[in-house]
Amino acid sequence: MSQNIQFHEIDHLLIGFFEGEFDMDAVLLLKDKFELIVLTEGMLIELDFSKVDYMDSCGLGVIVALYKRVMKEKVDLKLVLSERLMRMFKLSGLSDFMDIEIGRAN
């Protein structure tokens, strides 16, 4: 299955929208996109994964790496997840310290 990755920037807000399945190969593309993000203090990044059908543990690792990077730069990161991904984040303990909400079901 293909992936859809889009970013939109408005002032100090960067919105990312992701759709599809993110297996190990697709996660490398996600990692490359995240590395291109220029962080500035006071910025807000909102990443919407509510339409992601599948993500493996490599995807969690890429999100954790971005989280660590944004924390160093004093940037706020918010994740919008599908219920399936939220279960993964809860099981891993990531939901305890990340700003996460469940996306609306369609």
CSV table of C-alpha atoms in Angstrom, one decimal:
chain,number,residue,atom,x,y,z
A,1,MET,CA,0.0,0.0,0.0
A,2,SER,CA,1.2,3.5,-0.7
A,3,GLN,CA,1.7,6.3,1.8
A,4,ASN,CA,0.6,9.8,1.7
A,5,ILE,CA,2.8,12.4,3.5
A,6,GLN,CA,1.9,16.1,3.5
A,7,PHE,CA,3.2,19.1,5.4
A,8,HIS,CA,1.6,22.5,5.7
A,9,GLU,CA,3.2,25.4,7.5
A,10,ILE,CA,1.4,28.5,8.8
A,11,ASP,CA,3.5,31.0,10.9
A,12,HIS,CA,4.9,28.9,13.8
A,13,LEU,CA,2.6,25.9,13.2
A,14,LEU,CA,3.7,22.9,11.1
A,15,ILE,CA,1.0,20.4,10.4
A,16,GLY,CA,1.8,16.9,9.1
A,17,PHE,CA,-0.7,14.5,7.7
A,18,PHE,CA,0.0,10.9,7.2
A,19,GLU,CA,-2.1,8.1,5.5
A,20,GLY,CA,-1.4,4.5,4.7
A,21,GLU,CA,0.8,1.8,6.0
A,22,PHE,CA,4.2,2.6,7.5
A,23,ASP,CA,6.3,-0.6,7.5
A,24,MET,CA,10.1,-0.5,7.8
A,25,ASP,CA,10.7,0.7,4.2
A,26,ALA,CA,8.1,3.5,4.4
A,27,VAL,CA,9.4,4.6,7.8
A,28,LEU,CA,12.7,5.4,6.2
A,29,LEU,CA,10.9,7.9,4.1
A,30,LEU,CA,9.2,9.3,7.2
A,31,LYS,CA,12.5,9.6,8.9
A,32,ASP,CA,14.0,11.5,5.9
A,33,LYS,CA,11.0,13.9,6.0
A,34,PHE,CA,11.3,14.5,9.7
A,35,GLU,CA,15.0,15.3,9.4
A,36,LEU,CA,14.2,18.1,6.9
A,37,ILE,CA,12.0,19.9,9.5
A,38,VAL,CA,13.7,23.2,10.5
A,39,LEU,CA,12.9,23.7,14.2
A,40,THR,CA,12.5,27.1,15.8
A,41,GLU,CA,11.8,27.8,19.5
A,42,GLY,CA,8.1,28.4,20.2
A,43,MET,CA,7.1,26.4,17.1
A,44,LEU,CA,4.2,23.9,17.3
A,45,ILE,CA,4.2,20.7,15.3
A,46,GLU,CA,1.0,18.7,15.0
A,47,LEU,CA,1.3,15.3,13.3
A,48,ASP,CA,-1.9,13.6,12.3
A,49,PHE,CA,-1.5,9.8,12.1
A,50,SER,CA,-5.3,9.2,12.5
A,51,LYS,CA,-5.5,7.7,9.0
A,52,VAL,CA,-2.5,5.4,9.3
A,53,ASP,CA,-3.6,1.8,9.1
A,54,TYR,CA,-0.3,0.2,10.2
A,55,MET,CA,3.0,1.3,11.8
A,56,ASP,CA,5.7,-1.1,13.1
A,57,SER,CA,8.1,-0.5,15.9
A,58,CYS,CA,10.5,1.3,13.6
A,59,GLY,CA,7.9,4.0,13.2
A,60,LEU,CA,7.6,4.4,16.9
A,61,GLY,CA,11.4,4.8,17.0
A,62,VAL,CA,11.3,7.5,14.4
A,63,ILE,CA,8.6,9.4,16.3
A,64,VAL,CA,10.6,9.1,19.5
A,65,ALA,CA,13.7,10.5,17.8
A,66,LEU,CA,11.7,13.5,16.5
A,67,TYR,CA,10.3,13.9,20.0
A,68,LYS,CA,13.7,14.1,21.6
A,69,ARG,CA,14.9,16.5,18.9
A,70,VAL,CA,11.9,18.9,19.4
A,71,MET,CA,12.3,18.8,23.2
A,72,LYS,CA,15.9,20.0,22.9
A,73,GLU,CA,14.8,22.9,20.7
A,74,LYS,CA,11.8,23.9,23.0
A,75,VAL,CA,9.3,23.0,20.3
A,76,ASP,CA,5.8,21.6,21.1
A,77,LEU,CA,4.8,18.4,19.5
A,78,LYS,CA,1.3,17.0,19.4
A,79,LEU,CA,0.3,13.7,17.9
A,80,VAL,CA,-3.2,12.8,16.6
A,81,LEU,CA,-3.5,9.0,16.4
A,82,SER,CA,-5.9,6.3,15.3
A,83,GLU,CA,-7.2,4.1,18.1
A,84,ARG,CA,-4.9,1.3,16.8
A,85,LEU,CA,-1.8,3.4,17.0
A,86,MET,CA,-2.9,4.8,20.4
A,87,ARG,CA,-2.9,1.2,21.8
A,88,MET,CA,0.7,0.9,20.6
A,89,PHE,CA,1.7,4.1,22.3
A,90,LYS,CA,0.0,3.1,25.5
A,91,LEU,CA,1.7,-0.3,25.5
A,92,SER,CA,5.1,1.2,24.9
A,93,GLY,CA,4.5,3.9,27.7
A,94,LEU,CA,5.0,6.7,25.2
A,95,SER,CA,1.5,8.0,25.9
A,96,ASP,CA,2.6,8.9,29.4
A,97,PHE,CA,4.7,11.8,28.4
A,98,MET,CA,3.7,12.8,24.8
A,99,ASP,CA,0.9,15.1,23.9
A,100,ILE,CA,-1.5,12.7,22.2
A,101,GLU,CA,-5.2,12.7,21.2
A,102,ILE,CA,-7.3,10.2,19.3
A,103,GLY,CA,-8.4,11.4,15.9
A,104,ARG,CA,-12.0,11.4,14.9
A,105,ALA,CA,-13.2,8.2,13.2
A,106,ASN,CA,-14.7,8.5,9.7
